[in-house]
PDB file of C-alpha atoms in Angstrom:
ATOM      1  CA  SER D   2      16.730 113.531  50.050  1.00  0.00           C
ATOM      2  CA  LEU D   3      18.523 111.840  47.171  1.00  0.00           C
ATOM      3  CA  HIS D   4      21.887 112.997  48.457  1.00  0.00           C
ATOM      4  CA  THR D   5      24.246 110.349  49.793  1.00  0.00           C
ATOM      5  CA  ARG D   6      26.314 109.923  52.924  1.00  0.00           C
ATOM      6  CA  LEU D   7      29.314 111.011  50.848  1.00  0.00           C
ATOM      7  CA  ASP D   8      27.757 114.486  50.636  1.00  0.00           C
ATOM      8  CA  SER D   9      27.721 114.983  54.410  1.00  0.00           C
ATOM      9  CA  ALA D  10      30.779 112.871  55.316  1.00  0.00           C
ATOM     10  CA  ARG D  11      33.918 114.646  56.514  1.00  0.00           C
ATOM     11  CA  GLY D  12      36.238 114.760  53.518  1.00  0.00           C
ATOM     12  CA  GLY D  13      33.277 114.033  51.241  1.00  0.00           C
ATOM     13  CA  VAL D  14      31.746 115.729  48.219  1.00  0.00           C
ATOM     14  CA  ASN D  15      30.928 119.045  49.876  1.00  0.00           C
ATOM     15  CA  ASP D  16      34.240 119.401  51.721  1.00  0.00           C
ATOM     16  CA  VAL D  17      36.095 118.909  48.434  1.00  0.00           C
ATOM     17  CA  LEU D  18      33.756 121.363  46.682  1.00  0.00           C
ATOM     18  CA  LEU D  19      34.216 123.999  49.389  1.00  0.00           C
ATOM     19  CA  GLU D  20      37.986 123.703  49.179  1.00  0.00           C
ATOM     20  CA  LEU D  21      37.929 124.047  45.387  1.00  0.00           C
ATOM     21  CA  CYS D  22      35.846 127.208  45.794  1.00  0.00           C
ATOM     22  CA  GLY D  23      38.708 128.645  47.839  1.00  0.00           C
ATOM     23  CA  ALA D  24      36.760 128.947  51.081  1.00  0.00           C
ATOM     24  CA  GLU D  25      37.814 127.854  54.551  1.00  0.00           C
ATOM     25  CA  TYR D  26      35.273 125.672  56.371  1.00  0.00           C
ATOM     26  CA  THR D  27      33.345 127.380  59.178  1.00  0.00           C
ATOM     27  CA  ARG D  28      30.214 125.245  59.698  1.00  0.00           C
ATOM     28  CA  ASP D  29      27.656 122.837  58.265  1.00  0.00           C
ATOM     29  CA  PHE D  30      24.150 123.656  57.105  1.00  0.00           C
ATOM     30  CA  GLY D  31      21.142 121.641  56.030  1.00  0.00           C
ATOM     31  CA  ASP D  32      17.520 120.932  56.729  1.00  0.00           C
ATOM     32  CA  ALA D  33      15.638 118.826  59.290  1.00  0.00           C
ATOM     33  CA  ASP D  34      16.338 115.584  57.369  1.00  0.00           C
ATOM     34  CA  SER D  35      20.033 116.274  56.725  1.00  0.00           C
ATOM     35  CA  PRO D  36      21.231 119.000  59.114  1.00  0.00           C
ATOM     36  CA  ASP D  37      24.916 118.641  58.211  1.00  0.00           C
ATOM     37  CA  ILE D  38      24.813 117.952  54.477  1.00  0.00           C
ATOM     38  CA  GLY D  39      26.078 121.288  53.134  1.00  0.00           C
ATOM     39  CA  ARG D  40      29.162 123.303  53.996  1.00  0.00           C
ATOM     40  CA  VAL D  41      29.690 126.981  54.715  1.00  0.00           C
ATOM     41  CA  GLY D  42      33.061 128.659  54.502  1.00  0.00           C
ATOM     42  CA  ALA D  43      34.752 132.029  54.369  1.00  0.00           C
ATOM     43  CA  LEU D  44      36.760 133.374  51.468  1.00  0.00           C
ATOM     44  CA  PRO D  45      40.135 134.907  52.347  1.00  0.00           C
ATOM     45  CA  GLU D  46      38.911 138.245  50.958  1.00  0.00           C
ATOM     46  CA  GLU D  47      35.584 139.665  49.932  1.00  0.00           C
ATOM     47  CA  CYS D  48      35.162 139.778  46.157  1.00  0.00           C
ATOM     48  CA  ASP D  49      32.590 140.518  43.492  1.00  0.00           C
ATOM     49  CA  VAL D  50      30.298 137.577  42.673  1.00  0.00           C
ATOM     50  CA  ALA D  51      31.303 137.747  38.993  1.00  0.00           C
ATOM     51  CA  CYS D  52      34.988 137.349  39.907  1.00  0.00           C
ATOM     52  CA  PHE D  53      34.154 134.530  42.309  1.00  0.00           C
ATOM     53  CA  ALA D  54      32.060 132.796  39.625  1.00  0.00           C
ATOM     54  CA  ARG D  55      35.014 132.895  37.201  1.00  0.00           C
ATOM     55  CA  ASN D  56      37.207 131.304  39.872  1.00  0.00           C
ATOM     56  CA  VAL D  57      34.609 128.578  40.522  1.00  0.00           C
ATOM     57  CA  LYS D  58      34.292 127.906  36.782  1.00  0.00           C
ATOM     58  CA  LYS D  59      38.043 127.491  36.460  1.00  0.00           C
ATOM     59  CA  ALA D  60      38.443 125.390  39.629  1.00  0.00           C
ATOM     60  CA  LEU D  61      35.682 122.971  38.618  1.00  0.00           C
ATOM     61  CA  GLY D  62      36.625 122.817  34.937  1.00  0.00           C
ATOM     62  CA  CYS D  63      33.179 123.953  33.784  1.00  0.00           C
ATOM     63  CA  GLY D  64      32.514 125.241  30.313  1.00  0.00           C
ATOM     64  CA  SER D  65      30.212 127.802  31.921  1.00  0.00           C
ATOM     65  CA  VAL D  66      28.394 128.623  35.130  1.00  0.00           C
ATOM     66  CA  ARG D  67      25.047 130.329  35.608  1.00  0.00           C
ATOM     67  CA  VAL D  68      25.084 133.282  38.027  1.00  0.00           C
ATOM     68  CA  TYR D  69      22.038 134.775  39.728  1.00  0.00           C
ATOM     69  CA  GLY D  70      22.406 137.979  41.733  1.00  0.00           C
ATOM     70  CA  GLU D  71      25.142 140.517  42.096  1.00  0.00           C
ATOM     71  CA  GLY D  72      27.267 142.123  44.738  1.00  0.00           C
ATOM     72  CA  LYS D  73      30.136 141.256  47.043  1.00  0.00           C
ATOM     73  CA  VAL D  74      30.611 137.807  48.546  1.00  0.00           C
ATOM     74  CA  LYS D  75      32.629 136.586  51.511  1.00  0.00           C
ATOM     75  CA  THR D  76      30.591 133.709  52.976  1.00  0.00           C
ATOM     76  CA  VAL D  77      30.111 130.706  50.674  1.00  0.00           C
ATOM     77  CA  ALA D  78      27.669 127.802  51.027  1.00  0.00           C
ATOM     78  CA  VAL D  79      28.113 124.713  48.850  1.00  0.00           C
ATOM     79  CA  LEU D  80      26.083 121.632  48.051  1.00  0.00           C
ATOM     80  CA  GLY D  81      27.117 119.293  45.244  1.00  0.00           C
ATOM     81  CA  GLY D  82      24.442 118.103  42.851  1.00  0.00           C
ATOM     82  CA  SER D  83      20.954 119.518  43.177  1.00  0.00           C
ATOM     83  CA  GLY D  84      20.680 122.206  45.843  1.00  0.00           C
ATOM     84  CA  LYS D  85      17.254 123.613  45.053  1.00  0.00           C
ATOM     85  CA  ASP D  86      15.674 122.278  48.235  1.00  0.00           C
ATOM     86  CA  LEU D  87      18.356 123.815  50.458  1.00  0.00           C
ATOM     87  CA  ILE D  88      18.505 127.378  49.106  1.00  0.00           C
ATOM     88  CA  SER D  89      16.625 128.757  52.123  1.00  0.00           C
ATOM     89  CA  SER D  90      18.910 126.785  54.469  1.00  0.00           C
ATOM     90  CA  ALA D  91      21.975 128.304  52.786  1.00  0.00           C
ATOM     91  CA  ALA D  92      20.472 131.770  53.278  1.00  0.00           C
ATOM     92  CA  LYS D  93      19.688 131.031  56.947  1.00  0.00           C
ATOM     93  CA  ALA D  94      23.312 129.900  57.379  1.00  0.00           C
ATOM     94  CA  GLY D  95      24.389 133.427  56.467  1.00  0.00           C
ATOM     95  CA  ALA D  96      25.802 132.736  53.010  1.00  0.00           C
ATOM     96  CA  ASP D  97      26.338 135.517  50.507  1.00  0.00           C
ATOM     97  CA  VAL D  98      26.576 132.991  47.661  1.00  0.00           C
ATOM     98  CA  PHE D  99      25.406 129.406  47.213  1.00  0.00           C
ATOM     99  CA  VAL D 100      27.375 127.171  44.837  1.00  0.00           C
ATOM    100  CA  THR D 101      25.453 124.120  43.658  1.00  0.00           C
ATOM    101  CA  GLY D 102      24.954 121.987  40.603  1.00  0.00           C
ATOM    102  CA  GLU D 103      21.307 122.756  39.991  1.00  0.00           C
ATOM    103  CA  SER D 104      18.865 125.142  41.612  1.00  0.00           C
ATOM    104  CA  GLY D 105      16.098 125.799  39.126  1.00  0.00           C
ATOM    105  CA  TYR D 106      15.465 129.141  37.460  1.00  0.00           C
ATOM    106  CA  ASN D 107      12.560 130.368  39.586  1.00  0.00           C
ATOM    107  CA  ALA D 108      14.136 129.347  42.890  1.00  0.00           C
ATOM    108  CA  ALA D 109      17.456 130.949  41.942  1.00  0.00           C
ATOM    109  CA  GLU D 110      15.779 134.171  40.819  1.00  0.00           C
ATOM    110  CA  ALA D 111      13.787 134.367  44.076  1.00  0.00           C
ATOM    111  CA  ALA D 112      16.973 133.773  46.105  1.00  0.00           C
ATOM    112  CA  ALA D 113      18.829 136.488  44.195  1.00  0.00           C
ATOM    113  CA  GLU D 114      15.983 138.938  44.777  1.00  0.00           C
ATOM    114  CA  ALA D 115      16.216 138.114  48.502  1.00  0.00           C
ATOM    115  CA  GLY D 116      19.971 138.829  48.505  1.00  0.00           C
ATOM    116  CA  LEU D 117      21.511 135.361  48.117  1.00  0.00           C
ATOM    117  CA  CYS D 118      23.621 134.966  44.981  1.00  0.00           C
ATOM    118  CA  ILE D 119      23.430 131.556  43.314  1.00  0.00           C
ATOM    119  CA  ILE D 120      26.085 129.928  41.137  1.00  0.00           C
ATOM    120  CA  GLU D 121      24.938 126.863  39.209  1.00  0.00           C
ATOM    121  CA  ALA D 122      28.001 124.950  38.051  1.00  0.00           C
ATOM    122  CA  GLY D 123      26.269 121.789  36.832  1.00  0.00           C
ATOM    123  CA  HIS D 124      25.458 118.587  38.658  1.00  0.00           C
ATOM    124  CA  TYR D 125      28.467 116.739  37.232  1.00  0.00           C
ATOM    125  CA  HIS D 126      31.021 119.477  37.911  1.00  0.00           C
ATOM    126  CA  THR D 127      30.016 119.901  41.555  1.00  0.00           C
ATOM    127  CA  GLU D 128      30.313 116.201  42.378  1.00  0.00           C
ATOM    128  CA  ALA D 129      33.014 114.822  40.044  1.00  0.00           C
ATOM    129  CA  PRO D 130      36.032 116.365  41.814  1.00  0.00           C
ATOM    130  CA  PHE D 131      35.338 114.031  44.722  1.00  0.00           C
ATOM    131  CA  THR D 132      36.063 110.971  42.557  1.00  0.00           C
ATOM    132  CA  ALA D 133      39.680 112.061  42.022  1.00  0.00           C
ATOM    133  CA  PHE D 134      40.067 112.580  45.761  1.00  0.00           C
ATOM    134  CA  PHE D 135      38.443 109.217  46.517  1.00  0.00           C
ATOM    135  CA  GLU D 136      40.590 107.482  43.907  1.00  0.00           C
ATOM    136  CA  LYS D 137      43.705 108.829  45.598  1.00  0.00           C
ATOM    137  CA  LEU D 138      42.436 107.773  49.017  1.00  0.00           C
ATOM    138  CA  LEU D 139      41.742 104.234  47.803  1.00  0.00           C
ATOM    139  CA  SER D 140      45.101 104.040  46.101  1.00  0.00           C
ATOM    140  CA  TYR D 141      46.997 104.950  49.246  1.00  0.00           C
ATOM    141  CA  SER D 142      44.859 102.601  51.334  1.00  0.00           C
ATOM    142  CA  LEU D 143      44.889  99.572  49.032  1.00  0.00           C
ATOM    143  CA  PHE D 144      48.321  99.919  47.435  1.00  0.00           C
ATOM    144  CA  PRO D 145      50.605 101.595  49.999  1.00  0.00           C
ATOM    145  CA  GLY D 146      54.186 102.090  48.936  1.00  0.00           C
ATOM    146  CA  LEU D 147      53.488 102.134  45.203  1.00  0.00           C
ATOM    147  CA  PRO D 148      54.819 105.211  43.418  1.00  0.00           C
ATOM    148  CA  GLY D 149      52.023 107.549  42.420  1.00  0.00           C
ATOM    149  CA  TRP D 150      48.474 106.342  42.185  1.00  0.00           C
ATOM    150  CA  PHE D 151      46.746 104.455  39.423  1.00  0.00           C
ATOM    151  CA  PRO D 152      49.707 104.850  37.055  1.00  0.00           C
ATOM    152  CA  HIS D 153      47.780 103.897  33.918  1.00  0.00           C
ATOM    153  CA  ARG D 154      44.757 106.078  34.425  1.00  0.00           C
ATOM    154  CA  LYS D 155      43.509 106.659  30.877  1.00  0.00           C
ATOM    155  CA  HIS D 156      40.943 109.352  31.429  1.00  0.00           C
ATOM    156  CA  LYS D 157      41.365 112.824  32.838  1.00  0.00           C
ATOM    157  CA  ARG D 158      37.642 113.397  33.302  1.00  0.00           C
ATOM    158  CA  HIS D 159      36.631 112.559  36.839  1.00  0.00           C
ATOM    159  CA  ASP D 160      33.674 110.435  35.759  1.00  0.00           C
ATOM    160  CA  LYS D 161      35.864 107.878  33.962  1.00  0.00           C
ATOM    161  CA  LEU D 162      37.335 106.111  36.972  1.00  0.00           C
ATOM    162  CA  VAL D 163      39.554 103.303  35.719  1.00  0.00           C
ATOM    163  CA  LEU D 164      40.663 100.692  38.219  1.00  0.00           C
ATOM    164  CA  PRO D 165      43.906  98.802  37.519  1.00  0.00           C
ATOM    165  CA  LEU D 166      44.244  95.030  37.634  1.00  0.00           C
ATOM    166  CA  TRP D 167      47.448  93.223  38.523  1.00  0.00           C
ATOM    167  CA  GLN D 168      48.343  90.870  35.640  1.00  0.00           C
ATOM    168  CA  LYS D 169      51.665  89.404  34.583  1.00  0.00           C
ATOM    169  CA  SER D 170      53.647  91.831  36.757  1.00  0.00           C
ATOM    170  CA  ARG D 171      52.269  94.878  34.921  1.00  0.00           C
ATOM    171  CA  TRP D 172      49.505  97.352  35.551  1.00  0.00           C
ATOM    172  CA  HIS D 173      46.619  97.109  33.112  1.00  0.00           C
ATOM    173  CA  THR D 174      43.361  98.967  32.994  1.00  0.00           C
ATOM    174  CA  LYS D 175      39.887  97.632  32.573  1.00  0.00           C
ATOM    175  CA  ASN D 176      37.254  99.789  30.871  1.00  0.00           C
TER     176      ASN D 176
END
Protein backbone atom coordinates (compact mmCIF):
# COMPACT_ATOMS: atom_id res chain seq x y z
CA SER A 1 0.00 0.00 0.00
CA LEU A 2 1.18 3.52 -0.75
CA HIS A 3 -0.25 4.80 2.51
CA THR A 4 2.20 5.92 5.18
CA ARG A 5 2.66 5.25 8.86
CA LEU A 6 1.02 8.63 9.48
CA ASP A 7 -2.24 7.15 8.17
CA SER A 8 -2.37 4.41 10.81
CA ALA A 9 -0.57 6.24 13.65
CA ARG A 10 -2.60 7.33 16.67
CA GLY A 11 -3.28 11.03 16.18
CA GLY A 12 -2.41 10.66 12.49
CA VAL A 13 -4.18 11.44 9.24
CA ASN A 14 -7.20 9.20 9.77
CA ASP A 15 -7.79 10.17 13.41
CA VAL A 16 -7.84 13.84 12.39
CA LEU A 17 -10.14 13.05 9.45
CA LEU A 18 -12.55 11.08 11.64
CA GLU A 19 -12.74 13.91 14.16
CA LEU A 20 -13.43 16.46 11.42
CA CYS A 21 -16.26 14.24 10.18
CA GLY A 22 -17.83 14.59 13.62
CA ALA A 23 -17.59 10.92 14.54
CA GLU A 24 -16.31 9.40 17.77
CA TYR A 25 -13.67 6.68 17.31
CA THR A 26 -14.86 3.11 17.91
CA ARG A 27 -12.32 0.89 16.11
CA ASP A 28 -9.76 0.47 13.34
CA PHE A 29 -10.25 -1.29 10.03
CA GLY A 30 -7.99 -2.34 7.19
CA ASP A 31 -6.78 -5.25 5.15
CA ALA A 32 -4.23 -8.03 5.68
CA ASP A 33 -1.29 -5.70 4.88
CA SER A 34 -2.49 -2.77 7.01
CA PRO A 35 -5.10 -4.02 9.49
CA ASP A 36 -5.28 -0.76 11.46
CA ILE A 37 -4.94 1.88 8.75
CA GLY A 38 -8.52 3.19 8.62
CA ARG A 39 -10.81 4.44 11.37
CA VAL A 40 -14.44 3.74 12.18
CA GLY A 41 -16.53 5.99 14.37
CA ALA A 42 -20.08 6.74 15.40
CA LEU A 43 -21.92 9.97 14.73
CA PRO A 44 -23.77 11.48 17.70
CA GLU A 45 -27.05 11.08 15.79
CA GLU A 46 -28.14 9.25 12.69
CA CYS A 47 -28.56 11.58 9.71
CA ASP A 48 -29.22 11.53 5.99
CA VAL A 49 -26.11 10.95 3.85
CA ALA A 50 -26.75 14.20 1.95
CA CYS A 51 -26.72 16.20 5.20
CA PHE A 52 -23.61 14.37 6.37
CA ALA A 53 -21.89 15.04 3.03
CA ARG A 54 -22.58 18.79 3.39
CA ASN A 55 -21.03 18.70 6.86
CA VAL A 56 -17.95 16.85 5.54
CA LYS A 57 -17.60 19.34 2.68
CA LYS A 58 -17.68 22.25 5.10
CA ALA A 59 -15.36 20.64 7.67
CA LEU A 60 -12.73 19.78 5.06
CA GLY A 61 -13.04 23.04 3.11
CA CYS A 62 -13.84 21.26 -0.15
CA GLY A 63 -15.36 23.02 -3.11
CA SER A 64 -17.46 19.90 -3.64
CA VAL A 65 -17.75 16.26 -2.66
CA ARG A 66 -18.98 13.33 -4.72
CA VAL A 67 -21.67 11.21 -3.03
CA TYR A 68 -22.61 7.66 -4.00
CA GLY A 69 -25.63 6.03 -2.38
CA GLU A 70 -28.44 7.30 -0.25
CA GLY A 71 -30.04 6.69 3.09
CA LYS A 72 -29.32 7.22 6.77
CA VAL A 73 -25.83 7.03 8.24
CA LYS A 74 -24.59 6.56 11.78
CA THR A 75 -21.36 4.55 11.44
CA VAL A 76 -18.55 6.28 9.53
CA ALA A 77 -15.35 4.78 8.12
CA VAL A 78 -12.56 7.08 6.95
CA LEU A 79 -9.34 6.69 5.01
CA GLY A 80 -7.42 9.73 3.80
CA GLY A 81 -6.14 9.72 0.24
CA SER A 82 -7.08 6.84 -2.02
CA GLY A 83 -9.45 4.37 -0.37
CA LYS A 84 -10.50 2.31 -3.37
CA ASP A 85 -8.68 -0.81 -2.20
CA LEU A 86 -10.32 -0.73 1.23
CA ILE A 87 -13.99 -0.22 0.31
CA SER A 88 -14.83 -3.86 1.10
CA SER A 89 -12.95 -3.60 4.41
CA ALA A 90 -14.98 -0.51 5.35
CA ALA A 91 -18.17 -2.43 4.57
CA LYS A 92 -17.00 -5.43 6.63
CA ALA A 93 -16.29 -3.03 9.51
CA GLY A 94 -19.99 -2.18 9.56
CA ALA A 95 -19.81 1.33 8.11
CA ASP A 96 -22.86 3.03 6.66
CA VAL A 97 -20.66 5.57 4.86
CA PHE A 98 -17.01 5.61 3.79
CA VAL A 99 -15.27 8.99 3.53
CA THR A 100 -12.13 8.94 1.40
CA GLY A 101 -10.25 11.05 -1.07
CA GLU A 102 -10.62 8.81 -4.09
CA SER A 103 -12.53 5.61 -4.71
CA GLY A 104 -13.07 5.31 -8.44
CA TYR A 105 -16.45 5.52 -10.13
CA ASN A 106 -17.11 1.81 -10.69
CA ALA A 107 -15.98 0.76 -7.22
CA ALA A 108 -18.06 3.50 -5.58
CA GLU A 109 -21.15 2.62 -7.62
CA ALA A 110 -20.79 -1.08 -6.72
CA ALA A 111 -20.40 -0.18 -3.03
CA ALA A 112 -23.49 2.04 -3.13
CA GLU A 113 -25.51 -0.73 -4.77
CA ALA A 114 -24.37 -3.05 -1.94
CA GLY A 115 -25.54 -0.53 0.69
CA LEU A 116 -22.34 1.35 1.57
CA CYS A 117 -22.50 5.07 0.84
CA ILE A 118 -19.26 6.63 -0.41
CA ILE A 119 -18.19 10.25 -0.05
CA GLU A 120 -15.20 11.27 -2.17
CA ALA A 121 -13.79 14.51 -0.80
CA GLY A 122 -10.57 14.63 -2.82
CA HIS A 123 -7.14 13.28 -2.03
CA TYR A 124 -5.82 16.67 -0.89
CA HIS A 125 -8.77 17.56 1.34
CA THR A 126 -8.72 14.24 3.21
CA GLU A 127 -5.03 14.44 4.07
CA ALA A 128 -4.21 18.17 4.35
CA PRO A 129 -5.94 18.81 7.70
CA PHE A 130 -3.28 16.65 9.32
CA THR A 131 -0.55 19.14 8.36
CA ALA A 132 -2.12 21.87 10.50
CA PHE A 133 -2.32 19.45 13.42
CA PHE A 134 1.27 18.31 12.88
CA GLU A 135 2.47 21.90 12.57
CA LYS A 136 0.92 22.69 15.94
CA LEU A 137 2.44 19.57 17.49
CA LEU A 138 5.91 20.48 16.21
CA SER A 139 5.53 24.04 17.37
CA TYR A 140 4.69 23.03 20.92
CA SER A 141 7.47 20.44 20.94
CA LEU A 142 10.25 22.53 19.39
CA PHE A 143 9.33 26.00 20.67
CA PRO A 144 7.64 25.54 24.07
CA GLY A 145 6.61 28.71 25.82
CA LEU A 146 6.30 30.83 22.68
CA PRO A 147 2.93 32.53 22.29
CA GLY A 148 0.87 30.92 19.57
CA TRP A 149 2.47 28.79 16.93
CA PHE A 150 4.29 29.80 13.79
CA PRO A 151 3.31 33.46 14.19
CA HIS A 152 4.19 34.45 10.62
CA ARG A 153 2.46 31.65 8.81
CA LYS A 154 1.70 33.16 5.40
CA HIS A 155 -0.59 30.57 3.93
CA LYS A 156 -3.94 29.35 5.16
CA ARG A 157 -4.01 26.34 2.86
CA HIS A 158 -2.72 23.29 4.67
CA ASP A 159 -0.36 22.30 1.86
CA LYS A 160 1.72 25.48 2.18
CA LEU A 161 3.57 24.68 5.39
CA VAL A 162 5.96 27.53 6.12
CA LEU A 163 8.64 26.96 8.72
CA PRO A 164 10.04 30.01 10.55
CA LEU A 165 13.74 30.74 10.94
CA TRP A 166 15.21 32.64 13.87
CA GLN A 167 17.16 35.64 12.50
CA LYS A 168 18.10 38.92 14.12
CA SER A 169 15.66 38.42 17.01
CA ARG A 170 12.65 38.27 14.67
CA TRP A 171 10.60 35.52 13.12
CA HIS A 172 10.97 35.24 9.37
CA THR A 173 9.52 32.76 6.95
CA LYS A 174 11.22 30.83 4.23
CA ASN A 175 9.25 29.85 1.13
